[in-house]
Coordinates of N, CA and C in Angstrom, one line a residue:
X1 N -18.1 5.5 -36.2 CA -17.8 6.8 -35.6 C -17.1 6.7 -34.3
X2 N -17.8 5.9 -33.1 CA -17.4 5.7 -32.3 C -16.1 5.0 -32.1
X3 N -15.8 3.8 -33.0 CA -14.1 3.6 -33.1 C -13.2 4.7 -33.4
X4 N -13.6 5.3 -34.7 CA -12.6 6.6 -35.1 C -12.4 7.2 -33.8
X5 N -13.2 7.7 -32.9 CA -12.9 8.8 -31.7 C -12.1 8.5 -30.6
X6 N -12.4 6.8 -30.5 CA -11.6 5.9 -29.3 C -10.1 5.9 -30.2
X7 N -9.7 5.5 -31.8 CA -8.6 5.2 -32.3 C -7.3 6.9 -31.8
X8 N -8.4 8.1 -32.4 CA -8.0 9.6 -32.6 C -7.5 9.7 -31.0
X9 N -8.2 9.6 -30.2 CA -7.7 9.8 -28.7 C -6.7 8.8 -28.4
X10 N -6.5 7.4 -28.4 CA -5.1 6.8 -27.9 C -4.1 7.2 -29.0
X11 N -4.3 7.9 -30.5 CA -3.0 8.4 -30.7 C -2.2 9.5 -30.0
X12 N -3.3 9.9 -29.1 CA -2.8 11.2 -28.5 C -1.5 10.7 -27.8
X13 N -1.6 9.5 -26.8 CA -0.4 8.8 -26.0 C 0.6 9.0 -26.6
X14 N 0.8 8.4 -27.5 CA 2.6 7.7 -28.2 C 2.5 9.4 -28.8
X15 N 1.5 10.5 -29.1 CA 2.5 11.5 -30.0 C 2.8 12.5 -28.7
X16 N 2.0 12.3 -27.5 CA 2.4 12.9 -26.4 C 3.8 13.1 -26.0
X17 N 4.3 11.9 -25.6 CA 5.6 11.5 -25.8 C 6.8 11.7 -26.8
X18 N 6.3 11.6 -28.4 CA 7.1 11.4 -29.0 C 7.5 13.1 -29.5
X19 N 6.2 14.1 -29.3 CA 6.2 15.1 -29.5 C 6.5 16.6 -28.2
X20 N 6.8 16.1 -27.0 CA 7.2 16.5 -25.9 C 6.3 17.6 -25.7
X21 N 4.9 16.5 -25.8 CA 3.8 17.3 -26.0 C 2.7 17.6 -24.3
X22 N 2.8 18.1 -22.8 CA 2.2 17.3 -22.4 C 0.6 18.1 -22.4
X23 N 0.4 19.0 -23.5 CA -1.1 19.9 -23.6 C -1.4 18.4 -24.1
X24 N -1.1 17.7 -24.5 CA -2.1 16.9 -25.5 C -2.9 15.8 -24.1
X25 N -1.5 16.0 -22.6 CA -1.9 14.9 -21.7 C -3.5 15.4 -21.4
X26 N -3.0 17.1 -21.1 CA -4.4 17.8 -20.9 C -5.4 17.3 -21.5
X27 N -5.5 17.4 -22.8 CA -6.5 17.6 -23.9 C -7.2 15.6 -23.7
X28 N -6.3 14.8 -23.8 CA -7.2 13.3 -24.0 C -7.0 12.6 -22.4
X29 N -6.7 13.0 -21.7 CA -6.8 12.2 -20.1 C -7.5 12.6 -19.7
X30 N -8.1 12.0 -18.8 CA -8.6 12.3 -17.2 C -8.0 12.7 -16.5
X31 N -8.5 13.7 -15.3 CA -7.7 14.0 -14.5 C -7.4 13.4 -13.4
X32 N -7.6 12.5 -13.7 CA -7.2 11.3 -12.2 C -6.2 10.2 -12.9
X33 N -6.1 10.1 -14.1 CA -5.6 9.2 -15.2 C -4.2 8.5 -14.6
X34 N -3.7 7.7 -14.7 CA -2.8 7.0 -14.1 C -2.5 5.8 -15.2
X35 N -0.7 5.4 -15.0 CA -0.1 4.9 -16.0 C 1.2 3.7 -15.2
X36 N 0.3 2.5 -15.3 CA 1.2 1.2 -14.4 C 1.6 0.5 -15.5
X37 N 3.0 -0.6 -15.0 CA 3.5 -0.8 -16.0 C 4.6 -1.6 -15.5
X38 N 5.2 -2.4 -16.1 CA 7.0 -3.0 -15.8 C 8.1 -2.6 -16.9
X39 N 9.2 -2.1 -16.6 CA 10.0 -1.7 -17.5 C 11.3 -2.9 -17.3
X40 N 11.7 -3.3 -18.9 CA 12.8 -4.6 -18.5 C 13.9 -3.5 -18.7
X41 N 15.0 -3.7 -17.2 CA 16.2 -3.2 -18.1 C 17.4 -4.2 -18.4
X42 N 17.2 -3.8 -19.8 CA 18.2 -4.1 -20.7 C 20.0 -4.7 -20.1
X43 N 20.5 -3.5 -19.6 CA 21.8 -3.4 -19.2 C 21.6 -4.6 -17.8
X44 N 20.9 -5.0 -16.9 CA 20.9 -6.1 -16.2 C 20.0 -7.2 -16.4
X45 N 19.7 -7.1 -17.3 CA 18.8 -8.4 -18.0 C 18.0 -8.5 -16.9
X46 N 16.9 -7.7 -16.3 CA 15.8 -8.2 -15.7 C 14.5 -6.7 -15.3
X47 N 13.2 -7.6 -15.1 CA 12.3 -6.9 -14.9 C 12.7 -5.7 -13.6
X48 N 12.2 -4.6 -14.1 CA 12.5 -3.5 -12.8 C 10.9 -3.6 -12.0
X49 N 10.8 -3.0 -11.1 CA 9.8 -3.1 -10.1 C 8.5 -2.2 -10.8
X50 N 7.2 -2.9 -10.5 CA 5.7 -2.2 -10.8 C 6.0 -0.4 -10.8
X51 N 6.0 -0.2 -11.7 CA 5.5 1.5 -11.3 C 4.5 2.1 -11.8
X52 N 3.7 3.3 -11.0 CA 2.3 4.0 -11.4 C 2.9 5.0 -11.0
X53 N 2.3 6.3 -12.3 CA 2.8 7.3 -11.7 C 1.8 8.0 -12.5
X54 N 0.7 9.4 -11.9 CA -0.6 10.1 -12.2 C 0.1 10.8 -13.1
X55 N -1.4 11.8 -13.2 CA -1.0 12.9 -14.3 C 0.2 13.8 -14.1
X56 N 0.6 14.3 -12.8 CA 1.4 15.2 -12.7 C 3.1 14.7 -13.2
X57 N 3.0 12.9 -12.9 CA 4.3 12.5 -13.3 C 4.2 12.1 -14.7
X58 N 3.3 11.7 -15.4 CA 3.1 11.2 -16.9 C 3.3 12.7 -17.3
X59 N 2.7 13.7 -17.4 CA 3.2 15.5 -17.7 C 4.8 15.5 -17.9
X60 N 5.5 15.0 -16.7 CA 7.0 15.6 -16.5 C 8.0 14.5 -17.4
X61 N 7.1 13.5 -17.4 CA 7.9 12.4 -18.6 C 7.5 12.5 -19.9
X62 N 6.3 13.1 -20.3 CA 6.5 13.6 -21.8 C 6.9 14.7 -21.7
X63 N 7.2 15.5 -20.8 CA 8.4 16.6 -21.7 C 9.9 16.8 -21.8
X64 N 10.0 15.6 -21.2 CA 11.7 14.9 -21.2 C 11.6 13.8 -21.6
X65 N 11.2 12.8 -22.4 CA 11.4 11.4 -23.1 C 12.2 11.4 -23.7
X66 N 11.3 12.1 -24.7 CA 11.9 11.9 -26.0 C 12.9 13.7 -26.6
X67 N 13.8 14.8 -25.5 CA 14.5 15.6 -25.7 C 15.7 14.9 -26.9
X68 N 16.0 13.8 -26.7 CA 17.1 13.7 -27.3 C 17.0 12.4 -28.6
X69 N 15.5 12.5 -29.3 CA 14.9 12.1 -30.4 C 15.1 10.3 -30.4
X70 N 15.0 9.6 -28.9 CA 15.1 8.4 -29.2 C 13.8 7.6 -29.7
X71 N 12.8 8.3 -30.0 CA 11.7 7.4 -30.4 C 12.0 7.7 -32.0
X72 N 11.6 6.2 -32.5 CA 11.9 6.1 -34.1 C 10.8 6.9 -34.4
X73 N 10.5 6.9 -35.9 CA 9.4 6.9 -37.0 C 8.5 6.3 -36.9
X74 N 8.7 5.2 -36.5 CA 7.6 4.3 -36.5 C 6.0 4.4 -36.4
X75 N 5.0 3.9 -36.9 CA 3.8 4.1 -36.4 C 3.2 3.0 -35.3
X76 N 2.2 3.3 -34.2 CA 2.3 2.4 -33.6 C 1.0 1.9 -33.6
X77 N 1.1 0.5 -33.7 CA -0.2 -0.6 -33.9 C -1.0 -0.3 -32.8
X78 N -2.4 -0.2 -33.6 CA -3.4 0.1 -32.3 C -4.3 -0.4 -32.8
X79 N -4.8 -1.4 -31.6 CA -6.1 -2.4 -32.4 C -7.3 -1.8 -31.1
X80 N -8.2 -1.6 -31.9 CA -9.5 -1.8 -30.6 C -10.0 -3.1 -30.0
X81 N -10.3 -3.1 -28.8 CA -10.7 -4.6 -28.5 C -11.8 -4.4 -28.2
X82 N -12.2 -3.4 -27.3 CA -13.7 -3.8 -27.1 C -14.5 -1.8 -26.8
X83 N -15.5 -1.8 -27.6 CA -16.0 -0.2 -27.2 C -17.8 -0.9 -26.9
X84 N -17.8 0.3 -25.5 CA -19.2 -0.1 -25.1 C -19.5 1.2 -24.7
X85 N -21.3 2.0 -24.8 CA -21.3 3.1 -24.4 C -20.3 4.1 -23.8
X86 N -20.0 3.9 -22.7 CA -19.3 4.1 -21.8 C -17.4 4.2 -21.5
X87 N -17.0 3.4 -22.1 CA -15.7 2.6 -21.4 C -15.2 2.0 -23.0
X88 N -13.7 2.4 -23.3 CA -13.3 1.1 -24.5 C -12.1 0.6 -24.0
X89 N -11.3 -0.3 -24.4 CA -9.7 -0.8 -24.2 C -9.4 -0.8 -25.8
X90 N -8.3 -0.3 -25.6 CA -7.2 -0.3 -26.9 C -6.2 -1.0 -26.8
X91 N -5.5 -1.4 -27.4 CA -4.1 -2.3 -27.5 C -3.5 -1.3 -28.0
X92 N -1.9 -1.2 -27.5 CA -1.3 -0.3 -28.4 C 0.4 -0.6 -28.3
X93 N 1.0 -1.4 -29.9 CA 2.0 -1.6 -29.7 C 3.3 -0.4 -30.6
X94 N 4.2 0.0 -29.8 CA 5.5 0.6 -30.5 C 6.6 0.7 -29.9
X95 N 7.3 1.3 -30.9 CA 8.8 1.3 -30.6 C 8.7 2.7 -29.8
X96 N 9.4 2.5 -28.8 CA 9.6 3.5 -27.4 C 11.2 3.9 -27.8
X97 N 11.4 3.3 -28.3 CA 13.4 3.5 -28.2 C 13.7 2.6 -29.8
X98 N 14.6 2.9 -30.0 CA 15.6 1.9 -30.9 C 15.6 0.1 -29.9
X99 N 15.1 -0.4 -30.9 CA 15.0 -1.9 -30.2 C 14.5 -2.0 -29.0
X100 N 13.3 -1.1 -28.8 CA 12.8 -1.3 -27.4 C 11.6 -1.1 -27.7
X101 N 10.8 -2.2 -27.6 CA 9.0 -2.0 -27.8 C 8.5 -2.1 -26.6
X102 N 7.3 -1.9 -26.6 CA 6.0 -1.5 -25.1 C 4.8 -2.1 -26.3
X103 N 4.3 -2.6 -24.8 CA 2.6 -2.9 -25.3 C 2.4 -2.4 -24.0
X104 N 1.2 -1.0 -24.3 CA 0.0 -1.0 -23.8 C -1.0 -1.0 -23.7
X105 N -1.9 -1.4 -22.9 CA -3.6 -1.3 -22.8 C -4.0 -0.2 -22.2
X106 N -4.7 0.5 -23.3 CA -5.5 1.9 -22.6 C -6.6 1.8 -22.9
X107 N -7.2 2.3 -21.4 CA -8.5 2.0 -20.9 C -8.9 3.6 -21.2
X108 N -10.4 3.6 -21.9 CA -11.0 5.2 -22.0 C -12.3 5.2 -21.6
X109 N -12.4 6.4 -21.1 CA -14.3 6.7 -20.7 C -14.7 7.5 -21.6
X110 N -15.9 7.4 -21.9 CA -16.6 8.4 -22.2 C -17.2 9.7 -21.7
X111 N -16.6 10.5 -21.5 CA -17.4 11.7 -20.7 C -18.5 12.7 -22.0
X112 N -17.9 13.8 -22.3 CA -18.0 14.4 -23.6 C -17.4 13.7 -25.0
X113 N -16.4 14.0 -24.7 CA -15.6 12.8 -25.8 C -14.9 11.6 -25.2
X114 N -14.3 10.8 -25.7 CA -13.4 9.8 -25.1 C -12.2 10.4 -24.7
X115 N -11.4 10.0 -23.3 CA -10.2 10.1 -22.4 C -9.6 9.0 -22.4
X116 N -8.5 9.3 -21.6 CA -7.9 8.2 -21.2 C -7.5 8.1 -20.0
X117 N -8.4 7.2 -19.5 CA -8.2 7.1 -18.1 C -6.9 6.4 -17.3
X118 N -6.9 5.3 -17.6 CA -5.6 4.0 -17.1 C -4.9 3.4 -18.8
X119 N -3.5 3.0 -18.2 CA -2.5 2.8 -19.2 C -1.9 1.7 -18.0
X120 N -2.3 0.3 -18.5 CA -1.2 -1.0 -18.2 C -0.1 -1.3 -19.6
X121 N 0.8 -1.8 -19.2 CA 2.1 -1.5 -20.0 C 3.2 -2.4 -19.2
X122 N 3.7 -2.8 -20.4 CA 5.4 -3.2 -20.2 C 6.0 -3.5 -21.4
X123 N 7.6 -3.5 -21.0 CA 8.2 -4.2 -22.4 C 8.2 -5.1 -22.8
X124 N 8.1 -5.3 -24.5 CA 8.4 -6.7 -25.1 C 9.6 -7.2 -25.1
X125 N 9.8 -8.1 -24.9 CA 11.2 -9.1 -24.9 C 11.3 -9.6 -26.6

């Protein structure tokens, strides 16, 4: 039971985004929830600088991501790693773009139901 709820809540992430959805950031974050990460860019072949950015900036990037339909179909792999009363981590890999994957780790608490509190992240090479 307790997998299915941790699984149901980190799909919220990738359809947040892919759906220019950000009630959904409401509905499965925390309000303190924050989202670090390295982004490679492509066009200079190299890692861009650490960035974190809270709820108010994860809001304003799912409702502009994906305006111009660059996330595929794809479904995105999400393994549980570890669920304890309290606290689980998920793995979660997809296509963010055409030829552009992300793995993140999202960290959830338990309050009433499961959130999501922290998102570590970068691209795959």
């Amino acid at each position: 039971m307790e997998h299915n709820q941790v699984i149901e809540a980190s799909k919220q992430y990738p359809l947040a985004f892919k759906n220019l959805a950000p009630s959904l950031i409401d509905k499965f974050f925390t309000k303190n929830a924050s989202k670090t990460g390295f982004m490679y860019d492509y066009e200079s072949d190299k890692w861009m600088d650490i960035s974190t950015v809270e709820i108010p900036e994860i809001k304003d990037w799912v409702k502009t991501y994906n305006a111009n339909n660059i996330m595929p179909d794809s479904e995105p792999k999400i393994q549980v790693l570890d669920i304890q009363d309290k606290i689980a981590v998920v793995k979660v890999e997809l296509d963010w773009a055409l030829n552009r994957k992300g793995c993140d780790y999202i960290f959830l608490v338990k309050e009433k139901t499961w959130l999501i509190d922290k998102i570590l992240w970068q691209s795959i090479l």
